[in-house]
Tab-separated table of C-alpha atoms in Angstrom:
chain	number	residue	atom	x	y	z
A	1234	UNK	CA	16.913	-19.061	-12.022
A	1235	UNK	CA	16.362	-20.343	-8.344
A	1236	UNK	CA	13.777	-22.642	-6.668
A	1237	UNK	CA	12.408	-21.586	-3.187
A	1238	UNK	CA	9.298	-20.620	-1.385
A	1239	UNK	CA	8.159	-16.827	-0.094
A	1240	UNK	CA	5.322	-16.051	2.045
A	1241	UNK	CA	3.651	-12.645	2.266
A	1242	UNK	CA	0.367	-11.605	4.225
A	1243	UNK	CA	-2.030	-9.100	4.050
A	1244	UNK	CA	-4.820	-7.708	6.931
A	1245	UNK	CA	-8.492	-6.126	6.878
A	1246	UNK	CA	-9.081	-2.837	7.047
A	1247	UNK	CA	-10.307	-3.984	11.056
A	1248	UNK	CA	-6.526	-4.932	11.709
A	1249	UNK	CA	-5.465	-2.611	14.225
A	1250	UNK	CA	-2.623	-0.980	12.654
A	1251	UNK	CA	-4.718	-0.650	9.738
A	1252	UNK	CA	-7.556	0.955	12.289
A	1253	UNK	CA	-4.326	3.348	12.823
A	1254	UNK	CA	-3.488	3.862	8.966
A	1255	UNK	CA	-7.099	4.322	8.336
A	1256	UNK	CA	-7.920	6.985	11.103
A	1257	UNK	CA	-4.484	8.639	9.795
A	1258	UNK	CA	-5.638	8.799	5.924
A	1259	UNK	CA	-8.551	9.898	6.873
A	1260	UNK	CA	-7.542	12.872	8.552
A	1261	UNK	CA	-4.987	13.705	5.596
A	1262	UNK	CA	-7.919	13.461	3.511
A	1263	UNK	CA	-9.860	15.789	5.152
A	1264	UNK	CA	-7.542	18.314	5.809
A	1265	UNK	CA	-7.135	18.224	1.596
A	1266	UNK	CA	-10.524	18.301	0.778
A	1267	UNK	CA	-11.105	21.489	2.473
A	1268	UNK	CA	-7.580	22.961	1.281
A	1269	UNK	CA	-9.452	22.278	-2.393
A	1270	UNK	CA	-12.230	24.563	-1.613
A	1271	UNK	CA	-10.108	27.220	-0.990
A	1272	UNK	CA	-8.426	26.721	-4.625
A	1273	UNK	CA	-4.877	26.530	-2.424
A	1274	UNK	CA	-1.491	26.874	-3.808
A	1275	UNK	CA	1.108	23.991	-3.654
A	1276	UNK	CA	3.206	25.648	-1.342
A	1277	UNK	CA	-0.230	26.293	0.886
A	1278	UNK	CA	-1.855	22.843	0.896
A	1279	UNK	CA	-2.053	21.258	4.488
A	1280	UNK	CA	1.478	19.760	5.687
A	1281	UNK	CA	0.305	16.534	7.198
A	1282	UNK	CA	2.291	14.073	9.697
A	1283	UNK	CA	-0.251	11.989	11.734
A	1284	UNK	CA	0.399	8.923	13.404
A	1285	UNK	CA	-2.485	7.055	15.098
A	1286	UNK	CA	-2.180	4.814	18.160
A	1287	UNK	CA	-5.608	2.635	18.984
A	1288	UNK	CA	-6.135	0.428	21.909
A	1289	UNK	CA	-8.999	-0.398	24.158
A	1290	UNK	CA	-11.569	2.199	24.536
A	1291	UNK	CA	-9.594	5.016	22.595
A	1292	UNK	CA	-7.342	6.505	20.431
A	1293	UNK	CA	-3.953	8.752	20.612
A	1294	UNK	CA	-3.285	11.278	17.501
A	1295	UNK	CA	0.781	12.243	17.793
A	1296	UNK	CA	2.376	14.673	15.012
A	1297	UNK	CA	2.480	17.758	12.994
A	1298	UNK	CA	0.006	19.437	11.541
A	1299	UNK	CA	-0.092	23.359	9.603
A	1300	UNK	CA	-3.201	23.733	7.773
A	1301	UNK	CA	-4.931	27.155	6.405
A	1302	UNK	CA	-8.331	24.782	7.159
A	1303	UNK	CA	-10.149	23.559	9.976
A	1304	UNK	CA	-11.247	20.148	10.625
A	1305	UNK	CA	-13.298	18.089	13.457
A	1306	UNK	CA	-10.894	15.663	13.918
A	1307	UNK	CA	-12.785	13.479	16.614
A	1308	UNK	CA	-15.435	13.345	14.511
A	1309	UNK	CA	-13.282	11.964	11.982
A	1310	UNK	CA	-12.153	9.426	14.260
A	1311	UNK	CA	-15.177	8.652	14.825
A	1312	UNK	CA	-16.677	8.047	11.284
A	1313	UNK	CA	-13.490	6.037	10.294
A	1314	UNK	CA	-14.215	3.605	13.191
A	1315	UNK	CA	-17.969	3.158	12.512
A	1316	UNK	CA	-17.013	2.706	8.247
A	1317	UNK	CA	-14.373	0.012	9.538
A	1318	UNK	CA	-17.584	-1.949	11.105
A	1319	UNK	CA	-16.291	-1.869	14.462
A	1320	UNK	CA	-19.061	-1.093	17.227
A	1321	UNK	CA	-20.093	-2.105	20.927
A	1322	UNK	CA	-20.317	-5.170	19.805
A	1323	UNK	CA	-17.302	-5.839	18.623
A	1324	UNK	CA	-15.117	-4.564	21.532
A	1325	UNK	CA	-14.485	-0.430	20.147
A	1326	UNK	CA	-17.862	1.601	20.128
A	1327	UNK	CA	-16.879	4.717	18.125
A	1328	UNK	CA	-19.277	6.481	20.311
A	1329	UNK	CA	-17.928	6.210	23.128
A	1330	UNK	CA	-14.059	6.087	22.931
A	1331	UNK	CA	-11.603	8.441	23.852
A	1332	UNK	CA	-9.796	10.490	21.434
A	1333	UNK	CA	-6.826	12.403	22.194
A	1334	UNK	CA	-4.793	14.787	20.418
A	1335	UNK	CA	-1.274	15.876	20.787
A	1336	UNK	CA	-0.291	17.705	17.309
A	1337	UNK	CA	1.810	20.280	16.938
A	1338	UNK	CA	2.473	22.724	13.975
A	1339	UNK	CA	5.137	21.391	11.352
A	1340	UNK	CA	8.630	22.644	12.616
A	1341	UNK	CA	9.767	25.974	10.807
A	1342	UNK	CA	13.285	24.372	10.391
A	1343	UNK	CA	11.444	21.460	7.993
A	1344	UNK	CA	9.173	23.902	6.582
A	1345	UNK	CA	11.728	26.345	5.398
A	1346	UNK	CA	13.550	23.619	3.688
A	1347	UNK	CA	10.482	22.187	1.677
A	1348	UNK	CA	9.086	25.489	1.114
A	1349	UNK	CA	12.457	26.844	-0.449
A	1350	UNK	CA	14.881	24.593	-1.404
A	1351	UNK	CA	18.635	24.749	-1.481
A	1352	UNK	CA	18.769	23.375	-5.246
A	1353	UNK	CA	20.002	26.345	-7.354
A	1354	UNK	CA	17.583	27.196	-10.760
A	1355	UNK	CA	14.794	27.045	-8.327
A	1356	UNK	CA	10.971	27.809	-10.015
A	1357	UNK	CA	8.475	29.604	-7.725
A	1358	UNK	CA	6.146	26.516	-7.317
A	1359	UNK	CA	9.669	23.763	-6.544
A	1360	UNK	CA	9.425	22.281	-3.520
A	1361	UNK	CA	12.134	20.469	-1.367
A	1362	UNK	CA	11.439	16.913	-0.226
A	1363	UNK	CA	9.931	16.727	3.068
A	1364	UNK	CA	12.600	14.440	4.321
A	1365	UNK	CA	15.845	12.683	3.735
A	1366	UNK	CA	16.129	8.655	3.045
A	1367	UNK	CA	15.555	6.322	0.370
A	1368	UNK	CA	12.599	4.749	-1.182
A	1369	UNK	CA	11.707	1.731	-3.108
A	1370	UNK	CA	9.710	0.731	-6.213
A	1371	UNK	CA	9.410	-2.892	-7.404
A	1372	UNK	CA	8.039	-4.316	-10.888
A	1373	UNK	CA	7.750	-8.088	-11.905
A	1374	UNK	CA	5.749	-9.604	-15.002
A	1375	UNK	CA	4.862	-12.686	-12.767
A	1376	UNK	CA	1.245	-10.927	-12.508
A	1377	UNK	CA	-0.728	-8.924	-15.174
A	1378	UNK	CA	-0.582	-6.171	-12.433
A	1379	UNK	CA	3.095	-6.347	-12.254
A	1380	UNK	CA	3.343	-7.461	-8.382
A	1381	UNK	CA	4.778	-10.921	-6.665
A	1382	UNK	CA	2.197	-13.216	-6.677
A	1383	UNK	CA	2.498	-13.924	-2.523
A	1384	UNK	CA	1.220	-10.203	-1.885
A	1385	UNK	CA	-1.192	-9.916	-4.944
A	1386	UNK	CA	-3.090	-12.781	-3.626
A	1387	UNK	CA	-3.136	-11.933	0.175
A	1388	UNK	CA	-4.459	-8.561	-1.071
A	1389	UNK	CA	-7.310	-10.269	-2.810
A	1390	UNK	CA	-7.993	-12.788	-0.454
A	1391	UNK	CA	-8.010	-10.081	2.477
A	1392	UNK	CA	-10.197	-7.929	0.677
A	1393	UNK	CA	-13.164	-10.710	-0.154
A	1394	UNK	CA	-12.818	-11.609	3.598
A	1395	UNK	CA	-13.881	-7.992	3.893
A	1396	UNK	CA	-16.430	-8.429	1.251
A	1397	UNK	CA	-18.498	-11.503	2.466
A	1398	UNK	CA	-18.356	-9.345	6.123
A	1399	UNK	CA	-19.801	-6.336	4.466
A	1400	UNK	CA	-22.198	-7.876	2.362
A	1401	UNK	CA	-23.155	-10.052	5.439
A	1402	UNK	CA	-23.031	-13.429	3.040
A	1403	UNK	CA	-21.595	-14.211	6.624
A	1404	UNK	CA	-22.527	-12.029	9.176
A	1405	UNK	CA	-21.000	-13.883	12.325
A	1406	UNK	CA	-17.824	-12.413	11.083
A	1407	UNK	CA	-16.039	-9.521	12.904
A	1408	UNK	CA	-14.104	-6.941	11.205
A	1409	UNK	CA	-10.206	-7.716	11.783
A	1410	UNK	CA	-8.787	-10.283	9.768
A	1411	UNK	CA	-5.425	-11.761	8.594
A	1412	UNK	CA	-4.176	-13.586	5.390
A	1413	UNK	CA	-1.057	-15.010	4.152
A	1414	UNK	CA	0.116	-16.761	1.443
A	1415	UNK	CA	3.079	-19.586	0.641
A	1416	UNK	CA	4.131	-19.624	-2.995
A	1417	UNK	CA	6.223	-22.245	-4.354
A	1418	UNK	CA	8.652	-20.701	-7.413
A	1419	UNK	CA	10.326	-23.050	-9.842
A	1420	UNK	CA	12.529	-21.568	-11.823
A	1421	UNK	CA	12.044	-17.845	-10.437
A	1422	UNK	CA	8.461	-18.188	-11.561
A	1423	UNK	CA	5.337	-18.979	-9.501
A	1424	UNK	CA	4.539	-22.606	-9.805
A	1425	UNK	CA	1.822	-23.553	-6.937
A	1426	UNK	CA	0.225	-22.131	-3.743
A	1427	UNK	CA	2.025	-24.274	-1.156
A	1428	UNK	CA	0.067	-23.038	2.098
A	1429	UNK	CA	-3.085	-20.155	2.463
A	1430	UNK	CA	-3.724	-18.980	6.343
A	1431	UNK	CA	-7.088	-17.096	6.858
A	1432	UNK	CA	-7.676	-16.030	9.962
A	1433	UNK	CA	-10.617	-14.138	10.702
A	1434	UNK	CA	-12.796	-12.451	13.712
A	1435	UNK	CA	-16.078	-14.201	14.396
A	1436	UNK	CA	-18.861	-14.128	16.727
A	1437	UNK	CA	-18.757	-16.109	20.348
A	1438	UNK	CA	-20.739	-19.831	19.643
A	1439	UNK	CA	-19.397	-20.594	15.716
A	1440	UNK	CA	-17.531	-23.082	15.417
A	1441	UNK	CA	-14.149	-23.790	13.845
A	1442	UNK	CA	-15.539	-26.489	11.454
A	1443	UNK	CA	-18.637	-24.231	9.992
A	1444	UNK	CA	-16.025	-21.126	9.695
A	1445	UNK	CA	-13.385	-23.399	8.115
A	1446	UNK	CA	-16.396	-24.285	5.592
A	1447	UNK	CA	-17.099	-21.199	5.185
A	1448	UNK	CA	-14.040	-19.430	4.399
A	1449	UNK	CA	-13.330	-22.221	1.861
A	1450	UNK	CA	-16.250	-22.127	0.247
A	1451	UNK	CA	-16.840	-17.848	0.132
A	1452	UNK	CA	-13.218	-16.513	0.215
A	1453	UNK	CA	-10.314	-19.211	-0.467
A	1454	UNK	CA	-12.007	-21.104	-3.964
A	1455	UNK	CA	-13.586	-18.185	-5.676
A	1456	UNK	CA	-10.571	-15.496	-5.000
A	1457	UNK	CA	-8.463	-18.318	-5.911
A	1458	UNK	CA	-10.341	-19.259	-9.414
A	1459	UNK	CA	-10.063	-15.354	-10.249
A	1460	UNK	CA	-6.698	-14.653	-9.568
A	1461	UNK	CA	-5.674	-17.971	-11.823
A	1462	UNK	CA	-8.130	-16.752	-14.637
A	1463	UNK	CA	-6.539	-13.036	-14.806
A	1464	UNK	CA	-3.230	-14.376	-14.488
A	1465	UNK	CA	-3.403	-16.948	-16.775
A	1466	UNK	CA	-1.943	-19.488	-14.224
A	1467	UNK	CA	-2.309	-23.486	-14.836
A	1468	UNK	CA	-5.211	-24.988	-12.552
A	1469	UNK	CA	-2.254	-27.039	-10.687
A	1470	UNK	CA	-1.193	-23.216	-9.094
A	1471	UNK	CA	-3.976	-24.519	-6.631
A	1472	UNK	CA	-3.682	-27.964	-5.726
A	1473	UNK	CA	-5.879	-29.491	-3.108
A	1474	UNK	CA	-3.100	-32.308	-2.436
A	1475	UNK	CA	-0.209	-29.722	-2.545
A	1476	UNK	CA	-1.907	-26.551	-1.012
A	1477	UNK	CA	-2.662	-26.693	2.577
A	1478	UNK	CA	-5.546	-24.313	3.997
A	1479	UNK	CA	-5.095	-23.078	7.996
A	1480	UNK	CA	-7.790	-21.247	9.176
A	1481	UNK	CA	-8.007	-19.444	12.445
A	1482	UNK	CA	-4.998	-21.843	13.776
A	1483	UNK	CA	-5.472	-21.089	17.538
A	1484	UNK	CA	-9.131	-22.463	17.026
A	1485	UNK	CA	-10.611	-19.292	18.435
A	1486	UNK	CA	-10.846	-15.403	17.463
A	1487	UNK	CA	-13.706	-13.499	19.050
A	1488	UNK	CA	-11.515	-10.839	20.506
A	1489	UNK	CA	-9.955	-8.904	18.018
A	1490	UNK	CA	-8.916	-5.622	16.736
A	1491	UNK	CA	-7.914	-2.684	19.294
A	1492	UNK	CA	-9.604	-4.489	21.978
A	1493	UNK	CA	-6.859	-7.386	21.498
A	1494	UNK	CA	-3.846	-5.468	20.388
A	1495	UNK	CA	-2.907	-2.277	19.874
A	1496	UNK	CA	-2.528	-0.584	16.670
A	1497	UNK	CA	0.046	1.966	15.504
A	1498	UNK	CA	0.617	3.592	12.331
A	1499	UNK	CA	2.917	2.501	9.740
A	1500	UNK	CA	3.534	-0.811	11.455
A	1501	UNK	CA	2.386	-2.898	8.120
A	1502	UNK	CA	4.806	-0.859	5.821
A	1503	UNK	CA	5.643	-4.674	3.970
A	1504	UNK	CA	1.927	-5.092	3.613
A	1505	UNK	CA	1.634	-1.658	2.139
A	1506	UNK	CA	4.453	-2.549	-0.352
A	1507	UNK	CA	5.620	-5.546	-1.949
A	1508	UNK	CA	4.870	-8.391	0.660
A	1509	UNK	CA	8.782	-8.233	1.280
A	1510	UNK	CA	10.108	-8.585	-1.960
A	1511	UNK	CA	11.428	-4.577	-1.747
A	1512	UNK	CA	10.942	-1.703	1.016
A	1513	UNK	CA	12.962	0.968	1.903
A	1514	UNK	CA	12.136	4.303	3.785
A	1515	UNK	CA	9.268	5.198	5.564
A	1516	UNK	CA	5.596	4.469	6.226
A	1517	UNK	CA	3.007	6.269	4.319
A	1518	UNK	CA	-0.379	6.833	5.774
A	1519	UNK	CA	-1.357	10.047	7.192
A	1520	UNK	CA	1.960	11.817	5.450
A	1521	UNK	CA	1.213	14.386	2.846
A	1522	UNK	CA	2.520	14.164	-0.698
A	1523	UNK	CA	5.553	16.552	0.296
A	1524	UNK	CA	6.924	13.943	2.234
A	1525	UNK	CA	8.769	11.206	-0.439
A	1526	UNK	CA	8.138	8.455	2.028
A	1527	UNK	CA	4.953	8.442	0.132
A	1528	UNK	CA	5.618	10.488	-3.181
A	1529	UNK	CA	8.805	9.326	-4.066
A	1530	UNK	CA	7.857	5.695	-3.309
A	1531	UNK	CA	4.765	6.216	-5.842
A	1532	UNK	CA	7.194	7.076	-8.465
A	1533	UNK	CA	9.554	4.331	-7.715
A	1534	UNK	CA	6.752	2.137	-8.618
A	1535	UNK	CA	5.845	4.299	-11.258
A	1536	UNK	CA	9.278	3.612	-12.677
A	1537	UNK	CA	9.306	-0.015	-12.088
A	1538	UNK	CA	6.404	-0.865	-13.863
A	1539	UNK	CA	6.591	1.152	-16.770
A	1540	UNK	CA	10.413	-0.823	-17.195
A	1541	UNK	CA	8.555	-3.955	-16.894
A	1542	UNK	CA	5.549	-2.930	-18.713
A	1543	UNK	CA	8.161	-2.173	-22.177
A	1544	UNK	CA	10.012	-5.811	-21.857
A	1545	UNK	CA	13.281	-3.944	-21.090
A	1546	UNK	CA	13.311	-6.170	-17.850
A	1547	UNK	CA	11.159	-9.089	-17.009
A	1548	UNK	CA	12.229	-7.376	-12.998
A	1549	UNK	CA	13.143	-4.474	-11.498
A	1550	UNK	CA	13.676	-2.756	-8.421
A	1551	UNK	CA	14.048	1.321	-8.348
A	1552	UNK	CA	15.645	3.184	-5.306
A	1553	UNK	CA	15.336	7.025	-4.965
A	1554	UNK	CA	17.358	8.982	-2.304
A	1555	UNK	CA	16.867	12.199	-1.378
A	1556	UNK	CA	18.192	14.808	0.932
A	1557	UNK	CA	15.525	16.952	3.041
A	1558	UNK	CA	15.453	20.842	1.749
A	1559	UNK	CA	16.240	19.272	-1.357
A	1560	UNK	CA	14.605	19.320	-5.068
A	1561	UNK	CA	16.659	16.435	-6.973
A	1562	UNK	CA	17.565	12.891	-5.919
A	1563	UNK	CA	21.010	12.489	-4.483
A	1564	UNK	CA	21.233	8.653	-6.386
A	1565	UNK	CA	19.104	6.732	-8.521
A	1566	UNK	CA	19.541	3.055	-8.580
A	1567	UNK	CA	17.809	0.197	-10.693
A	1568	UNK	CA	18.244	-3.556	-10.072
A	1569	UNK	CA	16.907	-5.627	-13.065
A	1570	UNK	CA	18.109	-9.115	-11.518
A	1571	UNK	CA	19.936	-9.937	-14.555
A	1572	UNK	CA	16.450	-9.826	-16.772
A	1573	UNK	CA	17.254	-6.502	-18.279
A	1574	UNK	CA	18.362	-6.030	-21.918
A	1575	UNK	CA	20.202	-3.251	-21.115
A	1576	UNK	CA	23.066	-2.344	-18.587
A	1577	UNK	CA	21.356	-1.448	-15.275
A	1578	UNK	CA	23.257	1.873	-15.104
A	1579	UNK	CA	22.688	2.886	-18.688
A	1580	UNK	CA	19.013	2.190	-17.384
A	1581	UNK	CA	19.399	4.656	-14.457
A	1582	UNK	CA	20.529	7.201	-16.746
A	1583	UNK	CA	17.451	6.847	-18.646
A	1584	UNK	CA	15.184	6.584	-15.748
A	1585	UNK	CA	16.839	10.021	-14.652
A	1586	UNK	CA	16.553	11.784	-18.266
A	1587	UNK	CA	12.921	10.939	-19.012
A	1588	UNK	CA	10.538	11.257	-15.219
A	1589	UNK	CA	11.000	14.519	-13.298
A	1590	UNK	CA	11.489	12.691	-9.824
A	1591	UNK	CA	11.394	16.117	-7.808
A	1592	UNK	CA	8.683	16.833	-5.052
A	1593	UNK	CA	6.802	19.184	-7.413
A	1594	UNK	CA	7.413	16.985	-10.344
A	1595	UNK	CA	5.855	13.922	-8.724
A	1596	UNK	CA	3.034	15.486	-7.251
A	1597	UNK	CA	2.421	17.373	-10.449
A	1598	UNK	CA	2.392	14.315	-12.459
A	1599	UNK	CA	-0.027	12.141	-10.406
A	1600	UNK	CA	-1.985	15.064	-9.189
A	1601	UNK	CA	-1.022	13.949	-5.895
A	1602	UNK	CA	-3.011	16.479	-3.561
A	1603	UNK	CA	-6.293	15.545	-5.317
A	1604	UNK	CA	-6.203	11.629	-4.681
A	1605	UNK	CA	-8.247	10.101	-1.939
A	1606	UNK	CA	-5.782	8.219	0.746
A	1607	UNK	CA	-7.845	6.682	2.765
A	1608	UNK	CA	-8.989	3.885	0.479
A	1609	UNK	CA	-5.239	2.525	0.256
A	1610	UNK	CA	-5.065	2.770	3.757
A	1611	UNK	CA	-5.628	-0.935	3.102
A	1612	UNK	CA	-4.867	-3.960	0.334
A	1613	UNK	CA	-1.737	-2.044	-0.441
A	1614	UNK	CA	-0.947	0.910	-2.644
A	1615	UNK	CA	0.516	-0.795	-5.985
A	1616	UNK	CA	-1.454	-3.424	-7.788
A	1617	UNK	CA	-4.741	-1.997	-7.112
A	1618	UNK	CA	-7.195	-3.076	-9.928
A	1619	UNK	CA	-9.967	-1.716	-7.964
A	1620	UNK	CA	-8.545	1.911	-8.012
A	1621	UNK	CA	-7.542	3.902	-10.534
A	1622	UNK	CA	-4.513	5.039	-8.920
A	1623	UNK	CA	-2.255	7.640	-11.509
A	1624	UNK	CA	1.179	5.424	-10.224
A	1625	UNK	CA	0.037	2.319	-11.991
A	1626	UNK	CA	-0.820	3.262	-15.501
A	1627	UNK	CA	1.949	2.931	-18.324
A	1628	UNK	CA	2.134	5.534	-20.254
A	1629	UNK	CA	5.705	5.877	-20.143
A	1630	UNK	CA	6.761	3.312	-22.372
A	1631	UNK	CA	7.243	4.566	-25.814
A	1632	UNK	CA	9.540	7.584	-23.981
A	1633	UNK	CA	11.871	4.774	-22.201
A	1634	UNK	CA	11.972	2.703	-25.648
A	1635	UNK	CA	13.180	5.372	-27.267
A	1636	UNK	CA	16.046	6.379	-25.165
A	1637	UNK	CA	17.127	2.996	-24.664
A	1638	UNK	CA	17.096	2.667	-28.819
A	1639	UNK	CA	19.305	5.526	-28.560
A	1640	UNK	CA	21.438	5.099	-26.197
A	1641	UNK	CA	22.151	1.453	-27.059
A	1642	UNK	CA	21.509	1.116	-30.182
A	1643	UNK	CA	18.798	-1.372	-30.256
């Protein structure tokens, strides 16, 4: 039981690298949705490895890229720019920027390996994973969606930021956008918002004091009120003498997203996770569910929160490891901080007994070549409320009960 403070932030779907993620998901998901026409096979769904690079006045696709389907994908580009919000206006006209393209098929050597692997009993449909390395699920029962409190709240503030743009409640704002969040935690629980940052794109002529106003009054109070109501937190988690509010800090933001910064895929893997509390492996967007970067970090969380969900563990961190060409994890680790009522590695046997954590298995079980990408391109891929996303339910919690009643007797 510690006392200390953690930060985590979260960014607008207008954020550059999230322009990047976006333009990436996008691309994945149309490559998909025209492999489901064709009623493909596993083995013959589009392999997808696109990373985006945006800057001003264009856009650089890098990667691989087999497909049995064709897709426009500067049109693509295109759309995902204009549904962002971004325009001549704003410093990026979709119209008008360039897009180029330097994808290459999927190497045979990578291909062969996921396509057969080198685990023996092999089925016809088993696939190897898509690469090697390790990847990281996280649980906590600080939240009723099992997620720190620091990300969960950047998330929510970041998205109504979006909302009051799209709904033009204020429409002198511009589409990139930053939060962050400063959580004080007594006794390894969540005890009051110490600091909130907003800082958000804006038209030339507004000032500081009517946006300051303004992001109180539309995005900081009522996300805030919500996220205390669902989470059953005491009114003092928000306390005007204790929490401190910056907004835009540098006093000015009128140039913003690529026109300001570049953006690059998979640079915002800790806002796609757990706000920092656990990450390992590799970036997700524009990777398709072959590749465990994504799949295997899906059921990692998968894992996680159905622990947490059965009060075996208050918190828990999963790790899966694989080895590319391979079916079956090479380890399988769980961390329960010293909240679980079992011994961690009697809980990694279990975890490896009751979920099938190979390639097909995890694609199988959350149908993962039918889910839309794009929209978790942003406001992270766990804890989503707003999706209904097959990693986050918790329907494995009778099954891990009733191994751990076996096993230890309980």
């Amino acid at each position: 039981m510690r006392n200390y403070f953690f930060t985590s932030e979260s960014v607008t779907e207008g954020h550059p690298d999230k322009v990047a993620d976006r333009i990436s998901d996008s691309i994945l998901d149309a490559h998909l949705n025209e492999d489901k026409k064709k009623g493909l096979t596993l083995k013959e769904f589009s392999r997808v490895a696109i990373e985006t690079i945006v800057f001003t006045g264009g856009c650089i696709l890098v990667g691989q890229l087999t497909s049995k389907s064709f897709v426009n994908i500067p049109q693509v580009v295109r759309n995902t720019i204009r549904d962002i919000g971004y325009s001549l206006e704003w410093g990026y006209d979709p119209e008008y920027i360039a897009v180029i393209t330097s994808i290459d098929p999927q190497s045979p050597d990578i291909a062969m390996g996921v396509n057969n692997p080198l685990d023996k009993e092999k089925e016809e449909e088993d696939l190897g994973a898509g690469d090697q390395g390790m990847m990281f699920g996280f649980a906590t029962n600080e939240t009723s969606e099992l997620m720190p409190a620091p990300i969960l709240l950047s998330h929510r503030l970041a998205q109504q930021l979006s909302n009051v743009r799209k709904n033009k409640i204020l429409d002198y704002l511009g589409p990139d956008g930053k939060t962050q969040v400063t959580i004080y935690y007594e006794n390894s629980s969540p005890k009051y918002i110490k600091d909130i940052v907003i800082s958000t794109q804006h038209k030339d002529g507004v000032t500081l004091e009517k946006i300051r106003k303004d992001m109180i009054e539309f995005v900081v109070i009522p996300t805030i009120k919500e996220f205390i109501n669902s989470n059953n937190l005491s009114n003092d988690f928000y306390n005007e003498k204790l929490t401190r509010i910056h907004v835009n800090p540098t006093g000015r933001f009128v140039i913003g997203g690529p026109r300001a910064d570049s953006g690059l895929t998979g640079r915002k893997v800790i806002v796609d996770t757990y706000g920092g509390f656990a990450h390992g492996g590799g970036s997700f967007s524009g990777k398709d569910p072959t590749k465990v970067d994504r799949s295997g970090a899906y059921m990692a969380r998968y894992i996680a929160k159905n622990i947490v969900a059965s009060k075996i563990a208050d918190k828990v961190e999963v790790q899966l490891a694989y080895v590319i060409g391979e079916k079956n994890p090479v380890s399988v680790y769980v961390n329960s901080f010293g909240t679980s009522k079992v011994d961690d590695f009697l809980l990694s046997q279990v975890v490896k007994e009751v979920f099938d954590l190979t390639p097909t298995g995890i694609i199988k079980k959350f149908d993962l070549f039918n889910i839309e990408y794009t929209p978790l391109s942003s406001y992270g891929h766990f804890g989503r409320n707003d999706l209904d996303l097959p990693w986050e339910k918790t329907d494995s919690i009778e099954k891990l009960r009733e191994k751990i009643s076996v096993k230890d007797g309980l």
